Short mmCIF file of C-alpha atoms and ligand atoms in Angstrom, two decimals:
data_model
loop_
_atom_site.label_atom_id
_atom_site.label_comp_id
_atom_site.label_asym_id
_atom_site.label_seq_id
_atom_site.Cartn_x
_atom_site.Cartn_y
_atom_site.Cartn_z
CA MET A 1 146.35 72.65 112.18
CA ASN A 2 146.03 69.24 114.11
CA PHE A 3 146.46 65.94 112.24
CA SER A 4 142.86 64.88 113.52
CA ASP A 5 141.37 67.65 111.41
CA LEU A 6 142.93 66.68 108.29
CA PRO A 7 141.01 64.69 105.66
CA ALA A 8 141.41 61.09 106.31
CA ASP A 9 143.00 60.22 102.81
CA LEU A 10 145.61 62.76 103.04
CA ALA A 11 146.76 61.89 106.62
CA GLY A 12 149.43 59.25 105.61
CA ARG A 13 150.74 61.59 102.84
CA LEU A 14 151.44 64.89 104.53
CA ILE A 15 154.52 63.99 106.51
CA PRO A 16 156.99 62.59 103.77
CA LYS A 17 159.38 59.79 104.54
CA PRO A 18 162.52 59.32 102.68
CA ALA A 19 162.17 57.89 99.25
CA GLY A 20 163.25 58.24 95.80
CA LYS A 21 166.44 57.07 93.71
CA MET A 22 168.41 60.28 93.11
CA ALA A 23 171.49 60.47 90.95
CA TYR A 24 173.64 63.03 89.19
CA ARG A 25 173.19 63.23 85.36
CA CYS A 26 175.77 64.76 83.38
CA LEU A 27 174.54 66.93 80.69
CA SER A 28 177.44 66.31 78.28
CA CYS A 29 177.92 62.39 78.22
CA ASP A 30 174.78 61.33 79.88
CA ALA A 31 176.74 59.34 82.48
CA VAL A 32 174.83 58.57 85.69
CA HIS A 33 176.54 59.08 89.03
CA GLY A 34 175.55 58.14 92.53
CA ILE A 35 174.83 60.77 95.21
CA GLY A 36 176.90 59.05 97.83
CA GLU A 37 179.73 61.73 97.51
CA LEU A 38 179.45 65.31 96.62
CA LEU A 39 180.15 65.95 92.98
CA TYR A 40 180.17 69.29 91.10
CA THR A 41 181.21 67.93 87.61
CA CYS A 42 181.07 64.67 85.84
CA PRO A 43 184.09 62.53 87.00
CA ARG A 44 184.21 61.22 83.46
CA CYS A 45 183.93 64.05 81.11
CA GLY A 46 183.86 67.27 83.39
CA GLY A 47 180.50 68.26 82.12
CA VAL A 48 177.90 70.06 84.55
CA LEU A 49 175.33 67.60 86.40
CA LEU A 50 171.71 67.72 87.51
CA LEU A 51 170.11 65.68 89.86
CA GLU A 52 167.14 63.47 88.99
CA ASP A 53 165.07 60.99 90.66
CA ALA A 54 164.92 57.58 88.94
CA ALA A 55 161.70 56.92 90.69
CA PHE A 56 160.02 60.23 89.59
CA GLY A 57 157.60 58.15 87.42
CA ASP A 58 156.21 56.65 90.54
CA LEU A 59 154.97 60.08 91.54
CA LYS A 60 152.62 59.88 88.56
CA ARG A 61 150.51 57.03 90.28
CA THR A 62 149.17 59.72 92.60
CA PRO A 63 146.59 61.79 90.67
CA SER A 64 147.41 65.45 90.24
CA GLU A 65 144.45 66.58 92.13
CA MET A 66 145.88 64.63 95.07
CA TRP A 67 149.27 66.30 94.59
CA ARG A 68 147.49 69.71 94.88
CA ARG A 69 145.82 68.86 97.99
CA ILE A 70 148.88 67.51 99.60
CA PHE A 71 150.90 70.57 98.88
CA ASP A 72 147.72 73.00 100.02
CA TYR A 73 147.40 71.06 103.07
CA ARG A 74 150.94 70.95 104.27
CA ARG A 75 150.67 74.90 104.14
CA LEU A 76 148.59 74.28 107.18
CA LEU A 77 150.94 72.32 109.30
CA ASN A 78 153.35 73.53 112.12
CA VAL A 79 156.13 71.35 110.92
CA PRO A 80 159.19 73.28 110.54
CA ALA A 81 160.91 70.99 108.14
CA LEU A 82 157.80 71.20 105.73
CA LYS A 83 157.41 75.01 106.02
CA GLY A 84 160.10 76.00 103.65
CA ILE A 85 161.25 74.68 100.30
CA TYR A 86 160.64 70.89 101.55
CA ARG A 87 156.84 71.38 101.27
CA PHE A 88 157.74 69.95 97.98
CA HIS A 89 159.85 67.11 99.37
CA GLU A 90 158.90 64.58 96.92
CA LEU A 91 160.01 66.96 93.95
CA LEU A 92 162.94 68.42 95.70
CA GLY A 93 164.93 65.93 97.83
CA PRO A 94 163.01 62.74 98.39
CA VAL A 95 166.09 60.89 99.92
CA ILE A 96 166.39 63.63 102.56
CA PRO A 97 164.85 62.68 105.87
CA LEU A 98 163.01 65.48 107.50
CA ASP A 99 165.14 65.39 110.56
CA SER A 100 168.19 66.38 108.22
CA VAL A 101 166.31 69.32 106.86
CA VAL A 102 168.04 72.75 107.74
CA TYR A 103 165.21 75.29 107.86
CA LEU A 104 166.16 79.04 108.68
CA GLY A 105 162.65 80.58 107.45
CA GLU A 106 163.56 80.24 103.62
CA GLY A 107 160.89 80.07 101.00
CA GLY A 108 157.15 81.10 101.05
CA THR A 109 157.91 84.39 100.22
CA PRO A 110 155.28 86.88 99.33
CA LEU A 111 153.62 87.53 95.88
CA VAL A 112 152.89 91.12 95.78
CA GLU A 113 150.60 92.71 93.40
CA ALA A 114 152.38 95.71 91.79
CA ALA A 115 150.83 99.09 92.78
CA GLN A 116 147.86 100.09 90.62
CA VAL A 117 149.68 103.28 89.28
CA LEU A 118 152.87 101.10 88.02
CA GLN A 119 150.36 98.59 86.28
CA GLU A 120 148.68 101.30 84.39
CA GLU A 121 151.91 103.08 83.43
CA ALA A 122 153.29 99.72 82.33
CA GLY A 123 150.11 98.38 80.55
CA ILE A 124 150.36 95.00 81.88
CA ARG A 125 149.32 93.22 85.16
CA PHE A 126 152.48 92.32 87.12
CA LEU A 127 153.45 91.10 90.51
CA TYR A 128 156.64 90.99 92.31
CA LYS A 129 157.70 87.75 94.02
CA ASN A 130 159.82 89.17 97.15
CA ASP A 131 162.69 86.51 97.20
CA GLY A 132 164.74 89.34 99.10
CA GLN A 133 162.41 88.25 102.10
CA ASN A 134 164.40 85.23 102.61
CA PRO A 135 166.72 84.88 105.84
CA SER A 136 169.95 86.30 103.96
CA ALA A 137 167.75 88.43 101.73
CA SER A 138 168.07 86.65 98.63
CA PHE A 139 166.73 83.97 96.71
CA LYS A 140 170.20 82.01 97.22
CA ASP A 141 168.71 80.55 100.35
CA ARG A 142 166.32 78.36 98.62
CA GLY A 143 169.35 76.49 96.89
CA MET A 144 171.57 76.81 100.10
CA ALA A 145 168.67 75.06 102.08
CA SER A 146 168.80 72.29 99.83
CA ALA A 147 172.65 71.75 99.43
CA VAL A 148 173.23 72.22 103.32
CA SER A 149 170.38 69.78 104.14
CA TYR A 150 172.01 67.27 101.98
CA ILE A 151 175.30 67.84 103.66
CA ASN A 152 173.62 67.64 106.99
CA PHE A 153 172.13 64.23 105.72
CA LEU A 154 175.67 62.93 104.72
CA ILE A 155 176.98 63.88 108.17
CA ARG A 156 174.26 62.54 110.07
CA SER A 157 174.31 59.39 108.19
CA GLY A 158 178.14 58.95 108.97
CA ARG A 159 179.02 59.43 105.34
CA ALA A 160 181.04 62.59 105.76
CA GLY A 161 182.91 64.02 108.81
CA GLU A 162 183.83 67.72 109.24
CA ILE A 163 183.30 69.93 105.91
CA LEU A 164 184.53 72.97 104.74
CA ALA A 165 182.23 74.58 102.39
CA VAL A 166 183.43 77.06 99.93
CA CYS A 167 182.01 79.48 97.49
CA ALA A 168 182.82 82.21 95.05
CA SER A 169 180.24 84.92 95.07
CA THR A 170 178.63 88.26 93.59
CA GLY A 171 177.82 88.73 97.23
CA ASP A 172 174.34 86.83 97.95
CA THR A 173 175.68 83.22 97.48
CA SER A 174 178.46 83.88 100.11
CA ALA A 175 175.95 85.51 102.47
CA SER A 176 173.57 82.62 102.28
CA ALA A 177 176.39 79.95 102.44
CA ALA A 178 177.98 81.42 105.32
CA LEU A 179 174.68 81.83 107.16
CA TYR A 180 173.44 78.14 106.51
CA ALA A 181 176.97 76.66 107.30
CA SER A 182 177.15 78.69 110.46
CA TYR A 183 174.01 76.98 111.78
CA LEU A 184 175.94 73.53 111.53
CA HIS A 185 178.93 74.82 113.20
CA PRO A 186 181.46 73.20 113.96
CA LYS A 187 180.70 70.22 111.76
CA VAL A 188 180.46 72.85 108.79
CA LYS A 189 182.62 75.78 108.51
CA SER A 190 182.90 78.09 105.43
CA ALA A 191 185.18 80.29 103.38
CA VAL A 192 184.05 82.51 100.78
CA LEU A 193 185.78 84.11 97.98
CA LEU A 194 184.60 87.62 96.73
CA PRO A 195 185.72 89.89 93.88
CA HIS A 196 187.50 92.80 95.74
CA GLY A 197 185.27 95.88 95.79
CA LYS A 198 182.39 94.18 93.65
CA VAL A 199 180.09 93.46 96.49
CA THR A 200 178.00 96.06 98.50
CA PRO A 201 178.97 96.87 101.80
CA GLU A 202 176.10 95.09 103.17
CA GLN A 203 176.87 91.88 101.17
CA LEU A 204 180.25 91.97 102.62
CA SER A 205 179.09 92.25 106.19
CA GLN A 206 176.75 89.21 106.02
CA PRO A 207 179.51 86.51 105.61
CA LEU A 208 181.83 88.49 108.20
CA GLY A 209 178.81 88.47 110.57
CA SER A 210 178.24 84.69 110.30
CA GLY A 211 181.61 83.86 111.05
CA ALA A 212 183.01 82.67 107.51
CA ARG A 213 186.54 83.20 106.46
CA VAL A 214 186.20 86.09 103.79
CA PHE A 215 188.75 86.40 101.06
CA GLU A 216 188.76 89.31 98.60
CA ILE A 217 190.22 88.30 95.25
CA PRO A 218 191.41 90.79 92.51
CA GLY A 219 189.11 90.77 89.30
CA VAL A 220 185.43 89.94 88.74
CA PHE A 221 183.39 87.21 89.76
CA ASP A 222 184.26 85.09 86.69
CA ASP A 223 187.95 85.11 88.09
CA CYS A 224 186.72 84.01 91.70
CA MET A 225 184.93 81.29 90.23
CA LYS A 226 188.02 80.00 88.53
CA VAL A 227 189.95 79.97 91.69
CA VAL A 228 187.11 78.20 93.63
CA GLU A 229 186.76 75.60 91.17
CA ARG A 230 190.62 74.79 91.08
CA LEU A 231 190.08 74.53 95.15
CA ALA A 232 187.24 72.27 94.70
CA GLU A 233 189.15 70.04 92.25
CA THR A 234 192.30 69.90 94.47
CA TYR A 235 191.34 70.09 98.00
CA GLU A 236 188.89 68.54 100.38
CA VAL A 237 186.19 71.11 100.32
CA ALA A 238 182.37 71.08 99.58
CA LEU A 239 181.61 73.71 96.68
CA LEU A 240 178.22 75.49 97.40
CA ASN A 241 178.24 77.51 94.07
CA SER A 242 175.30 76.70 91.70
CA LYS A 243 177.53 74.36 89.79
CA ASN A 244 176.53 72.31 92.81
CA ALA A 245 173.37 70.64 91.27
CA TRP A 246 171.64 70.61 94.79
CA ARG A 247 171.47 74.24 94.72
CA ILE A 248 169.44 74.03 91.43
CA LEU A 249 167.20 71.63 92.79
CA GLY A 250 166.18 73.78 95.94
CA GLN A 251 165.73 76.86 93.79
CA GLU A 252 163.07 75.02 91.94
CA SER A 253 160.85 75.84 94.74
CA TYR A 254 160.51 79.12 93.52
CA SER A 255 158.22 77.97 90.38
CA TYR A 256 156.31 75.60 92.76
CA GLU A 257 155.21 78.48 94.96
CA ILE A 258 154.23 80.75 92.10
CA ALA A 259 152.12 77.90 90.72
CA GLN A 260 150.44 77.19 94.25
CA ASP A 261 149.81 80.97 94.77
CA PHE A 262 147.88 80.77 91.46
CA ASP A 263 145.93 77.84 92.71
CA TRP A 264 147.78 75.70 90.21
CA ASN A 265 146.50 77.65 87.06
CA VAL A 266 149.37 79.38 85.35
CA GLN A 267 147.66 80.02 82.02
CA ASP A 268 149.11 83.37 80.71
CA LEU A 269 151.71 83.88 83.09
CA ALA A 270 155.31 85.13 82.03
CA VAL A 271 157.96 84.63 84.61
CA PHE A 272 160.80 87.34 84.67
CA VAL A 273 164.09 86.30 85.84
CA PRO A 274 167.54 87.85 85.93
CA ILE A 275 170.30 85.92 84.59
CA GLY A 276 173.74 85.86 86.13
CA ASN A 277 175.38 82.48 86.47
CA ALA A 278 172.10 81.11 84.92
CA GLY A 279 171.33 78.68 87.89
CA ASN A 280 168.17 80.54 88.93
CA ILE A 281 166.48 80.37 85.41
CA THR A 282 167.61 76.68 85.05
CA ALA A 283 165.93 75.94 88.38
CA VAL A 284 162.74 77.85 87.44
CA MET A 285 162.24 75.99 84.11
CA ALA A 286 163.08 72.66 85.84
CA GLY A 287 160.50 73.39 88.32
CA PHE A 288 157.68 74.31 85.95
CA LEU A 289 158.62 71.30 83.94
CA LYS A 290 158.20 68.72 86.87
CA LEU A 291 154.88 70.14 88.02
CA HIS A 292 153.55 69.86 84.38
CA ASP A 293 155.09 66.39 84.12
CA LEU A 294 152.92 65.41 87.10
CA GLY A 295 149.87 67.25 85.59
CA VAL A 296 149.87 69.56 88.74
CA ILE A 297 149.75 72.45 86.27
CA GLU A 298 148.15 71.99 82.67
CA THR A 299 150.15 74.62 80.86
CA LEU A 300 153.62 76.04 81.14
CA PRO A 301 154.17 79.66 81.97
CA LYS A 302 156.47 81.72 79.46
CA ILE A 303 160.09 82.06 81.11
CA VAL A 304 161.85 85.43 80.29
CA GLY A 305 165.43 85.81 81.17
CA VAL A 306 166.73 89.42 81.57
CA GLN A 307 170.32 90.64 81.08
CA SER A 308 172.12 94.04 81.29
CA HIS A 309 174.06 95.12 78.25
CA HIS A 310 176.93 95.10 80.27
CA ALA A 311 176.95 91.21 80.87
CA ASP A 312 174.79 89.68 78.14
CA PRO A 313 176.38 86.37 76.90
CA VAL A 314 173.00 84.36 77.42
CA PHE A 315 171.22 87.19 75.50
CA ARG A 316 173.78 87.19 72.72
CA TYR A 317 173.25 83.50 72.53
CA TYR A 318 169.46 83.50 71.89
CA GLU A 319 169.79 86.72 69.66
CA GLU A 320 170.50 83.95 66.84
CA PRO A 321 167.04 82.99 65.82
CA ASP A 322 168.24 79.52 64.14
CA PRO A 323 169.16 77.09 66.91
CA SER A 324 171.73 75.23 64.70
CA LEU A 325 173.65 78.51 64.19
CA ARG A 326 173.77 79.39 67.92
CA ARG A 327 177.20 79.53 69.57
CA PHE A 328 178.11 80.36 73.19
CA VAL A 329 180.83 82.78 73.63
CA PRO A 330 181.80 84.16 77.01
CA VAL A 331 181.86 87.97 77.31
CA THR A 332 183.96 90.38 79.23
CA VAL A 333 181.74 92.22 81.56
CA LYS A 334 181.43 95.73 82.21
CA PRO A 335 180.46 97.37 85.48
CA SER A 336 176.66 96.79 86.29
CA ALA A 337 174.32 97.87 88.91
CA ALA A 338 172.77 94.46 88.49
CA GLN A 339 175.97 93.53 90.15
CA ALA A 340 174.86 90.12 91.43
CA ALA A 341 173.97 89.04 87.90
CA MET A 342 177.63 90.56 86.50
CA ILE A 343 178.71 87.34 85.14
CA GLY A 344 180.30 86.89 81.43
CA ASN A 345 180.56 83.23 81.46
CA PRO A 346 177.82 81.52 83.29
CA VAL A 347 178.57 78.20 84.59
CA SER A 348 174.85 76.89 84.07
CA MET A 349 174.77 77.79 80.34
CA PRO A 350 174.84 74.02 79.34
CA ARG A 351 171.82 73.46 81.75
CA VAL A 352 169.96 76.48 80.29
CA ILE A 353 170.44 75.19 76.59
CA ARG A 354 169.28 72.01 77.58
CA LEU A 355 166.23 72.70 79.64
CA ALA A 356 165.08 75.64 77.21
CA GLU A 357 165.10 72.93 74.42
CA ILE A 358 162.93 70.61 76.38
CA TYR A 359 160.83 73.61 77.81
CA ASP A 360 159.98 74.96 74.29
CA GLU A 361 159.29 71.51 72.94
CA ARG A 362 156.94 70.58 75.85
CA SER A 363 155.21 73.98 75.36
CA GLY A 364 154.79 73.15 71.58
CA GLY A 365 156.51 76.23 70.53
CA ARG A 366 158.98 79.00 71.76
CA ASN A 367 158.22 79.62 75.35
CA VAL A 368 161.45 80.88 76.76
CA PHE A 369 163.03 84.05 75.65
CA VAL A 370 165.99 86.57 76.92
CA VAL A 371 165.76 90.38 76.78
CA ARG A 372 168.49 92.94 77.23
CA VAL A 373 168.11 96.26 79.22
CA THR A 374 170.35 99.17 79.66
CA GLU A 375 171.99 100.11 82.97
CA GLN A 376 169.80 103.13 82.85
CA GLY A 377 166.84 101.19 82.60
CA ILE A 378 167.59 99.03 85.70
CA MET A 379 168.26 101.87 88.03
CA ASP A 380 165.31 103.70 86.75
CA GLY A 381 163.28 100.57 87.32
CA MET A 382 164.35 100.00 90.80
CA LEU A 383 163.90 103.31 91.90
CA SER A 384 160.38 103.69 90.28
CA VAL A 385 158.95 100.73 91.68
CA ASN A 386 160.35 101.05 95.18
CA ARG A 387 158.75 104.67 95.29
CA ARG A 388 155.39 102.76 94.99
CA GLY A 389 155.61 100.30 97.71
CA HIS A 390 158.10 97.61 96.58
CA VAL A 391 161.46 96.44 98.10
CA ALA A 392 163.20 95.45 94.68
CA CYS A 393 166.80 95.19 94.36
CA THR A 394 168.77 96.22 91.20
CA GLN A 395 168.08 92.87 89.65
CA GLY A 396 164.36 93.36 90.65
CA GLY A 397 164.56 96.73 88.53
CA GLU A 398 166.41 94.71 85.94
CA CYS A 399 163.01 92.60 85.77
CA TYR A 400 160.90 95.65 85.66
CA ALA A 401 162.74 96.98 82.69
CA GLY A 402 162.89 93.46 81.05
CA MET A 403 159.08 93.38 81.29
CA ARG A 404 158.80 96.93 79.58
CA ALA A 405 161.12 95.65 76.88
CA ALA A 406 159.19 92.29 76.36
CA LEU A 407 156.17 94.24 76.15
CA ARG A 408 157.53 96.64 73.40
CA GLU A 409 159.13 93.85 71.71
CA GLY A 410 156.07 91.63 71.56
CA VAL A 411 157.48 88.77 73.75
CA VAL A 412 154.55 89.35 76.04
CA SER A 413 151.19 91.18 75.46
CA ASP A 414 148.76 92.92 77.79
CA LYS A 415 146.82 89.63 78.11
CA ASP A 416 149.63 88.11 80.18
CA THR A 417 150.19 88.63 83.69
CA ALA A 418 154.08 89.07 84.61
CA ILE A 419 155.78 87.68 87.72
CA LEU A 420 158.89 89.84 88.33
CA ASP A 421 161.64 88.27 90.62
CA ALA A 422 163.04 90.69 93.21
CA THR A 423 165.92 88.22 93.95
CA ALA A 424 167.37 90.27 96.75
CA HIS A 425 166.15 92.90 99.15
CA ALA A 426 166.57 96.34 98.17
CA ILE A 427 168.50 97.35 101.22
CA LYS A 428 171.56 95.23 100.00
CA PHE A 429 171.85 97.40 97.05
CA SER A 430 171.50 100.81 98.85
CA ALA A 431 174.99 101.79 97.52
CA PHE A 432 173.81 101.95 94.17
CA GLN A 433 170.51 103.85 95.15
CA ASN A 434 172.92 106.29 96.92
CA MET A 435 175.14 106.67 93.68
CA TYR A 436 172.02 107.44 91.81
CA PHE A 437 170.80 110.19 94.30
CA SER A 438 174.09 111.89 94.30
CA ASP A 439 174.53 111.43 90.52
CA SER A 440 177.84 109.94 90.97
CA PHE A 441 177.74 106.84 88.99
CA PRO A 442 181.16 106.23 87.20
CA PRO A 443 180.97 106.94 83.52
CA GLU A 444 181.47 103.36 82.49
CA PHE A 445 177.94 102.51 84.10
CA GLY A 446 176.36 105.05 81.74
CA VAL A 447 173.65 105.93 84.36
CA ALA A 448 172.53 109.55 84.52
CA ALA A 449 170.22 110.56 87.48
CA LYS A 450 166.42 111.66 86.65
CA PRO A 451 165.79 114.53 88.74
CA GLU A 452 162.17 113.01 89.57
CA LEU A 453 163.57 109.94 90.88
CA LYS A 454 166.19 111.49 93.24
CA ASN A 455 165.85 112.05 97.01
CA HIS A 456 168.03 113.53 99.54
CA PRO A 457 167.54 114.11 103.28
CA CYS A 458 167.35 117.74 104.26
CA LEU A 459 168.93 119.18 107.51
CA VAL A 460 166.68 121.58 109.37
CA ARG A 461 168.74 123.80 111.54
CA PRO A 462 166.68 127.18 111.55
CA ASP A 463 169.12 130.29 111.29
CA ASP A 464 167.24 132.37 113.71
CA LEU A 465 167.68 129.41 116.42
CA ALA A 466 170.45 130.25 119.33
CA LEU A 467 170.75 126.79 120.62
CA VAL A 468 170.19 123.10 119.35
CA PRO A 469 170.22 120.06 121.33
CA ALA A 470 173.11 117.69 120.84
CA PRO A 471 173.67 113.88 121.85
CA GLY A 472 174.17 114.03 125.68
CA LYS A 473 173.24 117.71 125.88
CA PRO A 474 169.44 117.77 125.81
CA LEU A 475 167.78 121.41 125.79
CA SER A 476 165.18 122.22 128.48
CA GLY A 477 162.90 125.11 129.29
CA ASP A 478 162.60 128.04 127.03
CA ALA A 479 165.25 126.92 124.77
CA LEU A 480 163.72 123.64 124.30
CA LEU A 481 160.31 125.34 123.45
CA GLU A 482 162.04 127.61 121.04
CA PHE A 483 163.80 124.64 119.32
CA ILE A 484 160.46 122.84 118.87
CA ALA A 485 158.55 126.04 117.56
CA LYS A 486 161.15 127.13 115.07
CA THR A 487 162.10 123.68 113.76
CA SER A 488 158.56 122.36 113.27
CA ARG A 489 157.93 125.99 111.55
CA ASP A 490 160.75 125.26 109.02
CA VAL A 491 159.47 121.58 108.08
CA ALA A 492 155.85 122.77 107.78
CA GLY A 493 157.44 125.53 105.41
CA ALA A 494 159.37 123.06 103.49
CA LEU A 495 156.36 120.70 103.01
CA GLY A 496 154.01 123.49 102.36
CA LEU A 497 151.68 122.79 105.24
CA ASN A 498 148.51 124.74 105.79
CA PRO A 499 147.93 125.86 109.63
CA ARG A 500 145.16 123.90 111.04
CA LYS A 501 141.76 125.69 111.19
CA PRO A 502 140.66 126.81 114.60
CA ALA A 503 137.53 124.81 115.98
CA ALA A 504 134.43 126.27 115.10
C1 LIG B 601 172.68 85.29 92.32
C2 LIG B 601 172.05 86.42 91.94
C3 LIG B 601 171.30 86.54 90.73
C4 LIG B 601 171.57 85.70 89.48
O1 LIG B 601 171.20 84.54 89.45
P1 LIG B 601 171.89 83.15 88.70
O2 LIG B 601 171.38 81.99 89.40
O3 LIG B 601 173.49 83.42 89.00
O4 LIG B 601 171.60 83.50 87.18
C5 LIG B 601 170.49 87.55 90.47
N1 LIG B 601 169.98 88.38 91.30
C6 LIG B 601 170.67 88.30 92.86
C7 LIG B 601 170.05 89.29 93.87
C8 LIG B 601 171.57 87.30 92.98
O5 LIG B 601 172.02 87.22 94.23
ZN1 LIG B 602 179.96 63.44 81.67
#
């Protein structure tokens, strides 16, 4: 759309200029630290940080109706820096000039109404938000675009030289970090640490393909995280895990997009999010809170975190109904098909506790919940929805199982509309699909394949066929005709096809 076609009162507002007074705030000691250098934990007490904008109050001078129009009209512009998460620049990283924004196609992921048969079966209206349709095929790209745009800003303004970005990962953070870092090569290089054998082949191929240094470490994600934290404390590296508050900030865009796709009316929505390191659920709460603070949305949707019974520390924490008795205890994880969320000691737990408190208070009652599902439910969930038009990963299957559990337990009702986060693309997790189809899950998962959800390729090689084609050795003449006739006969037989009726 041309600027000359825009409403006159918006023309000056659509291209944001750097603004805001951003700072890190420590969630433990409340100290405030400048953003001039990259911080991951509070230099005073070691607590986790969140970013805040001391000038956020100024945004309230713009009426909420005006904000809605600004965000809606921005959708029409062909300005790359505003096509992704920075459509919400004022809420995400107001200090970042648009020419520092790294846009690789992240954000703006589709909200897809679940197939009618699935909704009838579940007894609730629900939609998937396909965050697997981000450039590295997971939601991590939202946070990475934010963290790497900030790094780019530091470099371009002469406040940082060459940067080595590091992260530990359950697979998707490293894919995303390696991709975004490689875009700024050679100023930014990346190294990723993965738990050996605990990421899928597709996830391992991603950072390798982006040219990152890839290290496989014994143990599980929680062990990798400890190593990478030591690296960040001891050496000159930039940490790209969600401990980095810029990651959380970028992931808030998920909530903004949901609100916008519902024309800013989120009444009776319930947003389901799988919980691993708990960065995403933190961001989702923070995002809705900001919109609510500005009056852009008038109510707060229900937030439902979902965990597997094999990695459920956040569920256990909230299982205690009396907040004064709650105590966080890390768990030792067991193998989980929701492998990207297989974390026993989530880094963002203090953020979740703080934000859930604020969220419930602002909602005027409990509005943040955590439900627990089985590994069987996760796999059955993923395969059931993908057979009906969706592209959910195992964590997306976890959300579906979580929605069914929440409905049974009365956390949501059939009056609600559920939004399920397909946090990554199904193809990243085809290894789990294959294990299901061949019924070969190791016993510690506790997953048995249901025959009606299994699927196999079928080799057609008619017994009565003398010659078949091979690569580089095509058939011709009668041999080819015979091959076509007998093979199509066998395929038709397997499908139970009726012959075409002869024309009358
Ligand atoms: C990282 C990840 C999660 C977990 O998100 P957290 O922010 O760590 O809670 C869930 N699903 C996928 C696909 C992921 O990559
Ligand atoms: Zn502190």
